[in-house]
Short mmCIF file of C-alpha atoms in Angstrom, two decimals:
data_model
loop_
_atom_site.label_atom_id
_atom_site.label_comp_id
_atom_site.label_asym_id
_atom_site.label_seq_id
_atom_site.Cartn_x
_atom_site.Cartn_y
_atom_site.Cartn_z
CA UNK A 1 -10.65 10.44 9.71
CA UNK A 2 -12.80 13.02 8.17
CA UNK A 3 -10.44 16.27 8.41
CA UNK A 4 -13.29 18.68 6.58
CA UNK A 5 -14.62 21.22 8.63
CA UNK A 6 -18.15 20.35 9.49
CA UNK A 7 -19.93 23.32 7.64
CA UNK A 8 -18.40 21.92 4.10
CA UNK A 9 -21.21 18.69 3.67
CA UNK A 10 -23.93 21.10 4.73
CA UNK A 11 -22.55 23.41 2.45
CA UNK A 12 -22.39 20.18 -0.41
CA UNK A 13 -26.39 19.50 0.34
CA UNK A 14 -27.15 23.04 -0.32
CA UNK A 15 -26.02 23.31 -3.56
CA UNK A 16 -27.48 20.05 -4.71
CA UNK A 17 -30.90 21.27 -2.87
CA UNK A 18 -30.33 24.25 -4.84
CA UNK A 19 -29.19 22.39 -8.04
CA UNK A 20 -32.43 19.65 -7.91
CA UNK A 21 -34.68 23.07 -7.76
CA UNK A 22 -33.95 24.84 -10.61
CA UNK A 23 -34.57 21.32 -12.85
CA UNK A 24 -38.66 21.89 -12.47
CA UNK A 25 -38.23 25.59 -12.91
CA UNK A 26 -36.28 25.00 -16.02
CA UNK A 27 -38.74 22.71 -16.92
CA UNK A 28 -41.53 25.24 -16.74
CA UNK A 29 -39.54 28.03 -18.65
CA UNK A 30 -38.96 25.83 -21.26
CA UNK A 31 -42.11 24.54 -22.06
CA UNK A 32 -44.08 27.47 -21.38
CA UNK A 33 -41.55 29.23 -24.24
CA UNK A 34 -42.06 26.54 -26.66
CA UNK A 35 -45.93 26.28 -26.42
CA UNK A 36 -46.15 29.52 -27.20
CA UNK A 37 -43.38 29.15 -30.44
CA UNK A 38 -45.56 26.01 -31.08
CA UNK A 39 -47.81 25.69 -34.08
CA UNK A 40 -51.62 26.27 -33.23
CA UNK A 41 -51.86 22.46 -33.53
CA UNK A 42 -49.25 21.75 -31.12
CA UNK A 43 -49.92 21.45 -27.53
CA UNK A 44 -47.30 21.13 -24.81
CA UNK A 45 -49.05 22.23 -21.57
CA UNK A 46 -49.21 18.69 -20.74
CA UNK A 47 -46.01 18.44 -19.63
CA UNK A 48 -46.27 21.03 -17.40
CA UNK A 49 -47.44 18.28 -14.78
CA UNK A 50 -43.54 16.56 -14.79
CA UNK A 51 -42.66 19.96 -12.96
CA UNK A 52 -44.46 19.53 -9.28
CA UNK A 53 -44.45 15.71 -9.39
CA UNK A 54 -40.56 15.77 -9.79
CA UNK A 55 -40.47 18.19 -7.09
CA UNK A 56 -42.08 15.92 -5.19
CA UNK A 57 -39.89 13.26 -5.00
CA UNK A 58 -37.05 15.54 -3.57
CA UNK A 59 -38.61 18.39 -1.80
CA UNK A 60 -41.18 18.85 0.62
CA UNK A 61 -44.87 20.13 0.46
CA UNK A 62 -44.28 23.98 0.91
CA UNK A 63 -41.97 24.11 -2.05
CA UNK A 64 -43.82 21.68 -4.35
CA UNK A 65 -47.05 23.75 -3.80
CA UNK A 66 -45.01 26.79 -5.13
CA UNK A 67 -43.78 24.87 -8.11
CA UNK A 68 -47.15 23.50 -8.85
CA UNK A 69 -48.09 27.64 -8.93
CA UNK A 70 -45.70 28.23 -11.05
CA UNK A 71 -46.74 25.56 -13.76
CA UNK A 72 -50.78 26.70 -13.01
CA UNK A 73 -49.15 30.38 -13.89
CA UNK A 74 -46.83 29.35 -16.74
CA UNK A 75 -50.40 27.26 -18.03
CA UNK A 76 -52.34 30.47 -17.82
CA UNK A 77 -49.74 32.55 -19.73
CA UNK A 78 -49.97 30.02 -22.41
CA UNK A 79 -53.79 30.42 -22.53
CA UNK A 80 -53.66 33.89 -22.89
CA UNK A 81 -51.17 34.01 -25.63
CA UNK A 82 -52.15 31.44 -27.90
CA UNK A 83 -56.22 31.47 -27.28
CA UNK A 84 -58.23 33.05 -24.92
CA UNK A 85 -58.53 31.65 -21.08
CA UNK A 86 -62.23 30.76 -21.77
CA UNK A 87 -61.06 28.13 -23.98
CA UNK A 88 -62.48 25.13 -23.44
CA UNK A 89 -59.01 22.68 -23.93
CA UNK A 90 -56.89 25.42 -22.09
CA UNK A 91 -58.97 25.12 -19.29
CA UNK A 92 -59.36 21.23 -19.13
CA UNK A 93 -55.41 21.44 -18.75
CA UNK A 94 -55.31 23.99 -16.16
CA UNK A 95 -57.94 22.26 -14.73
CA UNK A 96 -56.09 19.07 -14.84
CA UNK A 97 -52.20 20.43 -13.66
CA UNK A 98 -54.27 22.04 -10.44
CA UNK A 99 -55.61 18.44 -9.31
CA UNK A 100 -52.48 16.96 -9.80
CA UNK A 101 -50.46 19.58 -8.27
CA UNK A 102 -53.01 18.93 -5.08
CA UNK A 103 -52.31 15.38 -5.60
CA UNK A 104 -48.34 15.65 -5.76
CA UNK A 105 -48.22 18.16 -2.64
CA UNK A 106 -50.17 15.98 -0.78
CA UNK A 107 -47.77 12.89 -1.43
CA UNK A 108 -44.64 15.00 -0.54
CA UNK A 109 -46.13 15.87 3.27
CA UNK A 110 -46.86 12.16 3.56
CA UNK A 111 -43.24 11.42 2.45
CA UNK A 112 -41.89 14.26 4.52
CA UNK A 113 -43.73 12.78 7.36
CA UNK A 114 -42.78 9.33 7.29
CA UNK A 115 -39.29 10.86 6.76
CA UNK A 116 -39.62 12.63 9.93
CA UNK A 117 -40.57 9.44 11.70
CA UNK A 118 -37.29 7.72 10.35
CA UNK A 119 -35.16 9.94 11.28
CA UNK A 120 -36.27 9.76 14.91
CA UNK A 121 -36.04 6.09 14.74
CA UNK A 122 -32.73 6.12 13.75
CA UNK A 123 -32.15 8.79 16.83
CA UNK A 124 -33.47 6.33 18.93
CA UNK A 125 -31.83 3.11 17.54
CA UNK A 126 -27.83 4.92 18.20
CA UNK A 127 -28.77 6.74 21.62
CA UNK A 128 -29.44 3.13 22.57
CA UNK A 129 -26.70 1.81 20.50
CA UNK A 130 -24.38 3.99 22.66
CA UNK A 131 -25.91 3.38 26.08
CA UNK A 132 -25.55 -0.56 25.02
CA UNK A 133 -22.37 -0.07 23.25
CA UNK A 134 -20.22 2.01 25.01
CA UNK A 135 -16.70 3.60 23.45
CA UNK A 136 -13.92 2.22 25.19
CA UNK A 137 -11.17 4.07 26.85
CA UNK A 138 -7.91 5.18 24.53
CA UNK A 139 -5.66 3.91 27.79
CA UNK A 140 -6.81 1.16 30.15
CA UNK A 141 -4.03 0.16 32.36
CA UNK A 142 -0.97 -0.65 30.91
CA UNK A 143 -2.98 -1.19 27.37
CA UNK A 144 -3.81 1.92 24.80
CA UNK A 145 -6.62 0.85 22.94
CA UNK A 146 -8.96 1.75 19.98
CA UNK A 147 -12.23 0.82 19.12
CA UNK A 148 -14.86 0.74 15.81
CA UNK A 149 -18.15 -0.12 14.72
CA UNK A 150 -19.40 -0.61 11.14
CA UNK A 151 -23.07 -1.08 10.34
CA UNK A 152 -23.78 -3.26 7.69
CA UNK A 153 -26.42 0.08 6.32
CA UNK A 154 -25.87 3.31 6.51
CA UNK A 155 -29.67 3.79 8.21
CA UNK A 156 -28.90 0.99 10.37
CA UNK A 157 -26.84 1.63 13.06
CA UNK A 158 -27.59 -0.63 15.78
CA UNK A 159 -27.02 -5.16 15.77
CA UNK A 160 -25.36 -7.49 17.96
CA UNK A 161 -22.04 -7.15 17.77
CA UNK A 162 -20.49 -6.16 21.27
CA UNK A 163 -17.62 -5.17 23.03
CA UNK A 164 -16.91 -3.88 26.19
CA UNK A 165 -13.47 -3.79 28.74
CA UNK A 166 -13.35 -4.13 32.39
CA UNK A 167 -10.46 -3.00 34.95
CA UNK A 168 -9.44 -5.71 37.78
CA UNK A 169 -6.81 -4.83 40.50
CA UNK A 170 -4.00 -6.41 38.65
CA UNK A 171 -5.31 -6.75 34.91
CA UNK A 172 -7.41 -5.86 31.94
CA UNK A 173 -10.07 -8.03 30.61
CA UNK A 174 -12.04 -7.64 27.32
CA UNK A 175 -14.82 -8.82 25.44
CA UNK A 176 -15.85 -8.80 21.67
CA UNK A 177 -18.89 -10.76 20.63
CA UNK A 178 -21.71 -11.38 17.48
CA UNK A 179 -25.24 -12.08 18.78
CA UNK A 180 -26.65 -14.26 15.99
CA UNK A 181 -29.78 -12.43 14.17
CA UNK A 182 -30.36 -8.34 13.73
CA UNK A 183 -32.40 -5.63 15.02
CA UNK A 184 -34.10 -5.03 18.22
CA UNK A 185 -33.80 -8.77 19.61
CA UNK A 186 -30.01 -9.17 18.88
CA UNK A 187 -29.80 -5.67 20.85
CA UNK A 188 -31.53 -7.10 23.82
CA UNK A 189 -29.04 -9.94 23.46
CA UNK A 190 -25.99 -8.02 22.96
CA UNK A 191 -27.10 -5.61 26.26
CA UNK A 192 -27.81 -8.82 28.62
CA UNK A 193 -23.95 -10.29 27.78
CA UNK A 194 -22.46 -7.06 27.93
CA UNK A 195 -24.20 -6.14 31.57
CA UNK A 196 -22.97 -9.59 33.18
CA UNK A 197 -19.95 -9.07 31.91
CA UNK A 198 -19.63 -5.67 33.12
CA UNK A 199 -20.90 -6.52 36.94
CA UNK A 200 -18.62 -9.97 37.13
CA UNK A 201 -15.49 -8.65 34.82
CA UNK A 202 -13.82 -7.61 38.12
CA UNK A 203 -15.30 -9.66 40.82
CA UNK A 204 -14.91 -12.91 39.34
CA UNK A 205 -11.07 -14.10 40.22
CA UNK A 206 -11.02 -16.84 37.47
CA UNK A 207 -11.74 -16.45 33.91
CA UNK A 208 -13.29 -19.79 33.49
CA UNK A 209 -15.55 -18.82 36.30
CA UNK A 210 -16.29 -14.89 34.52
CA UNK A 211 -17.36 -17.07 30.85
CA UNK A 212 -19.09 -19.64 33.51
CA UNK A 213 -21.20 -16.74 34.91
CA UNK A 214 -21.96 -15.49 31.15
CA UNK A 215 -23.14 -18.50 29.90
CA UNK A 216 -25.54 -18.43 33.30
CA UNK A 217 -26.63 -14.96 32.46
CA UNK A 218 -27.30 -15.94 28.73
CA UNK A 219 -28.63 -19.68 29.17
CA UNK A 220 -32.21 -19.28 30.21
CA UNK A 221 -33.22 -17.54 27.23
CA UNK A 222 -32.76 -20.96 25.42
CA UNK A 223 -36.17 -21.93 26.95
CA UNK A 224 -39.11 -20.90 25.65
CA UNK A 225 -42.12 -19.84 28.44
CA UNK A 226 -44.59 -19.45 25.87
CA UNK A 227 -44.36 -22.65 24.37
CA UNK A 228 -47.33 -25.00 24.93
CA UNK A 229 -46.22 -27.43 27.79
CA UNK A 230 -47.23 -30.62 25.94
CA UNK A 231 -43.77 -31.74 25.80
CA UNK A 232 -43.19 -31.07 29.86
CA UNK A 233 -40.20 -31.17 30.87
CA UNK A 234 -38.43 -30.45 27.29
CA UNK A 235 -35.06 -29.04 27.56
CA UNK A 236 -33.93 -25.80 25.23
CA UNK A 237 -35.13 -25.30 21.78
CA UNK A 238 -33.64 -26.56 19.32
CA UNK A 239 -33.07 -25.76 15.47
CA UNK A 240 -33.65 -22.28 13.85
CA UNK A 241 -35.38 -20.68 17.68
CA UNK A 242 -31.70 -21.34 19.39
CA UNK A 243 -29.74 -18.05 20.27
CA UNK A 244 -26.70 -17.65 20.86
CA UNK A 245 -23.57 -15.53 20.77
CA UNK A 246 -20.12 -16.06 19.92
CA UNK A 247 -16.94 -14.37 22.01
CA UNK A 248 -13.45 -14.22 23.00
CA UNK A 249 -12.84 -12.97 26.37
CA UNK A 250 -9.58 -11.75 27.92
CA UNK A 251 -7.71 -11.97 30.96
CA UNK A 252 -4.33 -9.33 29.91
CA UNK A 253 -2.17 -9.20 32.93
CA UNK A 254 -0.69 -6.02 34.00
CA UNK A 255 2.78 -7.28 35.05
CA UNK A 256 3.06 -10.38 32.40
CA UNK A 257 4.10 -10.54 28.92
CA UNK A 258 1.18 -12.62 28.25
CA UNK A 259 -2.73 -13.02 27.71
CA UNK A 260 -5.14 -15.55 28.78
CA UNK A 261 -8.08 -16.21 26.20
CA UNK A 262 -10.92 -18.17 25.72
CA UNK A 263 -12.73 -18.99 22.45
CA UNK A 264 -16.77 -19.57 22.34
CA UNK A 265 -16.52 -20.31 19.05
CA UNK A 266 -15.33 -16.69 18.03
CA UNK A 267 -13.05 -16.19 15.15
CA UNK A 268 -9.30 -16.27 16.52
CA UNK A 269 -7.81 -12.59 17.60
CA UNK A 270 -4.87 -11.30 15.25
CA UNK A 271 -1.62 -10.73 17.22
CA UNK A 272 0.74 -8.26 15.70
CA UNK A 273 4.02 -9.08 16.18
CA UNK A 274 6.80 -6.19 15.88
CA UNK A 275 9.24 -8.57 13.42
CA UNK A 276 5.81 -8.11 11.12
CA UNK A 277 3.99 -11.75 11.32
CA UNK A 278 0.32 -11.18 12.24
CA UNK A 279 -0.05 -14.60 14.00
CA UNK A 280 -3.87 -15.82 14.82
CA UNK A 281 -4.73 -16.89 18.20
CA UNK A 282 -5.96 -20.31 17.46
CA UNK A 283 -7.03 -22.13 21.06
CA UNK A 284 -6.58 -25.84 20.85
CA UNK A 285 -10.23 -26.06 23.01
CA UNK A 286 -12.48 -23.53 22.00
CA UNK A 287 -16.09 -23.56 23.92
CA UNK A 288 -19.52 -23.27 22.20
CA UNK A 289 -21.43 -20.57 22.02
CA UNK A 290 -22.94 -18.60 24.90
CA UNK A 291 -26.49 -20.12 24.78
CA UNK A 292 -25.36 -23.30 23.99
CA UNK A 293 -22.84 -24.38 26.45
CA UNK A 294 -25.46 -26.26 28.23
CA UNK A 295 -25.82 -28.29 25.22
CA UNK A 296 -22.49 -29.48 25.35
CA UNK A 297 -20.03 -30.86 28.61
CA UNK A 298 -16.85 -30.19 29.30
CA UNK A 299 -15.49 -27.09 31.38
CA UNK A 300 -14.47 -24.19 29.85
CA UNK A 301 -10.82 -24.10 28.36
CA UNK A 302 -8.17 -21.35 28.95
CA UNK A 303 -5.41 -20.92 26.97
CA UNK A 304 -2.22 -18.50 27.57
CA UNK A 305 -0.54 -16.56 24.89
CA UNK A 306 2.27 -14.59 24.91
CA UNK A 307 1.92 -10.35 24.11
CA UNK A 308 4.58 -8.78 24.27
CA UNK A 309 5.39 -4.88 24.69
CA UNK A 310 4.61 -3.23 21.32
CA UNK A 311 2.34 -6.04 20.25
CA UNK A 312 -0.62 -5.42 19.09
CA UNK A 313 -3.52 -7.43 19.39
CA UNK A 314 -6.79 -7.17 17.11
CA UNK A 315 -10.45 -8.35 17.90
CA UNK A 316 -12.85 -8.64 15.68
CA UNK A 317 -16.51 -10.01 14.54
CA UNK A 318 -17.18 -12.23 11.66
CA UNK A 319 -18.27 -9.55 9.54
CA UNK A 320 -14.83 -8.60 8.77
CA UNK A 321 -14.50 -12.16 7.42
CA UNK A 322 -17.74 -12.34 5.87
CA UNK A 323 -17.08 -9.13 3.46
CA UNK A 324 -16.94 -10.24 0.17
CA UNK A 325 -16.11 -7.80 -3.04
CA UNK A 326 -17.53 -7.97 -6.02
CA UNK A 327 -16.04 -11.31 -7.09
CA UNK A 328 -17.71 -12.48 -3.74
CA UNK A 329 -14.64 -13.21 -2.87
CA UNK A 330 -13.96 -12.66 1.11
CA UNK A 331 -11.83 -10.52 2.52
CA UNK A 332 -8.81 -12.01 3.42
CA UNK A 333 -8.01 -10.08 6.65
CA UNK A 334 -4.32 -12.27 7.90
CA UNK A 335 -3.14 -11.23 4.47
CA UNK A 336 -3.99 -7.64 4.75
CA UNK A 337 -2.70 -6.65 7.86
CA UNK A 338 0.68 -7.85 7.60
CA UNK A 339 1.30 -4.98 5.90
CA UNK A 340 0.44 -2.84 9.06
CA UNK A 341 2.32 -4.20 11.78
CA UNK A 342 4.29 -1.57 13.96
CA UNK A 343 1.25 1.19 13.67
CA UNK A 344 -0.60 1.75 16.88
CA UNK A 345 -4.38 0.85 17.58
CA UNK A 346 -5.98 3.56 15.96
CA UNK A 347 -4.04 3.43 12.51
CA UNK A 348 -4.55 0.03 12.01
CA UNK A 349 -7.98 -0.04 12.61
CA UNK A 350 -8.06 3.24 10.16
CA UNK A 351 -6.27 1.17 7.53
CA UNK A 352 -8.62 -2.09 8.20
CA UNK A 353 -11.77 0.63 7.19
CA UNK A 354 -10.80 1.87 4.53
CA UNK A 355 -9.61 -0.96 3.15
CA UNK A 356 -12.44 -3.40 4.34
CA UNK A 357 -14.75 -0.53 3.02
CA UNK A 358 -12.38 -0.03 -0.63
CA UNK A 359 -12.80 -4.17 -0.80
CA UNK A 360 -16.84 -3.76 -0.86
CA UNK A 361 -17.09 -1.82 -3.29
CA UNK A 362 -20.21 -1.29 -4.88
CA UNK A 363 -21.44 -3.95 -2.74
CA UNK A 364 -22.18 -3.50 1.13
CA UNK A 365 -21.26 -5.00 3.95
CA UNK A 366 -23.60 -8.41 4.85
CA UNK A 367 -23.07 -7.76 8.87
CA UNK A 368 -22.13 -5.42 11.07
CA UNK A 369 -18.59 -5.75 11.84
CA UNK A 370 -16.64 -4.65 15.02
CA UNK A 371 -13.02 -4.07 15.64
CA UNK A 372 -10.88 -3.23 18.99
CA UNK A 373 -7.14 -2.92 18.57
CA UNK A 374 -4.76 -3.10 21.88
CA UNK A 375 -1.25 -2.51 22.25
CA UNK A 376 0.90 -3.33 25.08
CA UNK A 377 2.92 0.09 26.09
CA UNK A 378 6.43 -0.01 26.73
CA UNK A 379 7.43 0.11 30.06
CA UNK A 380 9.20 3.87 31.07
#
């Protein structure tokens, strides 16, 4: 947790604005001082130009505009000390740092521009990251919980990773999920498994019948309406056009010491045991995909573990596997978090972060990774 007060990175980007503006304004000092020290045979104006095109690349029109002033000035000064301004290789120069100075603003409103367009974009993409991906609840039920979500980029900070949680009358239930693929598509993927699961979490009695529904929900975008119907009758696609998610979904029972999980073909959840043994959730019959269970028969597998008070149980997506460091070795995430057994949710998943993040180093993340600790409370 970031325990700066929020002025202080505003205050950072100042000075650096502030720092980046004097470099051209040096610049023009300098040069303008040593033309004039120069020997008649010695001409520096030339240079002047590296003032408003650096300017450029950091700043935006108003203030590379003044900067390319200044160096028109400083190139006018120079005239007038060492010739005359009617002479005729003065003026080519002056000439010649005006166009470019034209030239250089110009580029800096297009850049500013297109900047403007990103960063509403990027507005966009996490208002509907949040309305898809809503944060989930620091207590639900007899369960305190925590919740993250790492983009693989900075500027990107929506994919199709998913989670979501989901009160019945006697228990909790929880999903965490990867939509294969990125961007808009995997959203639209991510928001149709995470809306059935949110309108059948607590109406559906049975867990195989609440994966049973998801896979319905999920299953009919295996077929392809646009596809030419020369092959009538041709089941899903097949090959690279197949989508599908991985997930784990829970059934945690208020009153029982125990969990109920099933696997399409998510990696296993970490329990945290108090005696310090993270133990993985392996199910002896995990399920395919959703997407692809219709490829595939056999009825969906439940499998009971036991969670016990002051457990804690972490959920995560591949991408926490698929970190690798610089090495390319991947982050090996049993062996890690042995070390942080008796925190609660929220420090472990701040420990996982910074040291998922620490293990990346100079490298980035290759997916989007999310993470949802739960403990079981104590009974008063």
């Amino acid at each position: 947790m970031d325990l700066r007060p929020p002025s202080a990175p505003r205050q950072r980007s100042e000075r650096v604005r502030h720092a980046q503006l004097a470099v051209p304004v040096v610049l023009i000092a300098a040069v303008t001082v040593v033309d004039i020290l120069a020997p008649p045979e010695v001409h520096l104006g030339p240079f002047l130009v590296a003032a408003p095109a650096l300017t450029a690349s950091f700043r935006g029109p108003r203030i590379t505009a003044f900067v390319g002033l200044l160096a028109v000035i400083a190139q006018v000064v120079v005239s007038a000390v060492r010739t005359t301004l009617t002479d005729l290789n003065h003026t080519f120069q002056t000439i010649a740092l005006i166009m470019i100075s034209v030239f250089v603003t110009l580029f800096a409103y297009l850049r500013e521009e297109h900047e403007k367009e990103l960063v509403q974009l990027r507005s966009v993409a996490e208002t509907a990251q949040q309305v898809v991906l809503r944060p989930l609840r620091e207590r639900i039920g007899p369960l305190r919980v925590a919740s993250v979500y790492l983009a693989a980029a900075a500027e990107a900070r929506i994919g199709g990773d998913l989670y979501a949680a989901a009160r019945t009358a006697t228990s909790t239930r929880l999903i965490i999920g990867d939509v294969r693929g990125k961007g808009l598509d995997a959203v639209g993927e991510a928001a149709l498994v995470l809306g059935a699961f949110r309108a059948a979490a607590h109406q559906e009695a049975d867990l195989r019948r609440l994966v049973d529904y998801l896979e319905g929900a999920v299953a009919p975008d295996l077929y392809d309406s646009t596809a030419p119907d020369e092959d009538e009758g041709a089941g899903p696609r097949a090959g690279e056009d197949e989508g599908f998610t991985t997930a784990a979904v829970l059934d945690i029972p208020d009153d029982q010491p125990l969990l109920h999980l099933v696997s399409c073909g998510h990696p296993p959840p970490l329990l945290l045991l108090r005696d310090g043994r993270p133990v993985p959730l392996e199910v002896a019959q995990p399920s395919p995909p959703l997407g692809l269970a219709g490829l595939v028969d056999g009825p969906v597998a439940v499998q009971t573990f036991a969670f016990e008070e002051g457990d804690v149980l972490l959920l995560y997506t591949d991408g926490v596997l698929e970190a690798r460091d610089r090495a390319g070795d991947f982050y090996p995430l049993t062996e890690r978090v042995a070390a942080w057994t008796g925190l609660h949710p929220q420090a472990v998943l701040d420990r996982l972060c910074a040291d998922l993040l620490a293990h990346v180093v100079g490298s980035t993340l290759g997916d989007d990774a999310a993470m949802v600790a739960i403990e079981r409370l104590r009974r008063p």
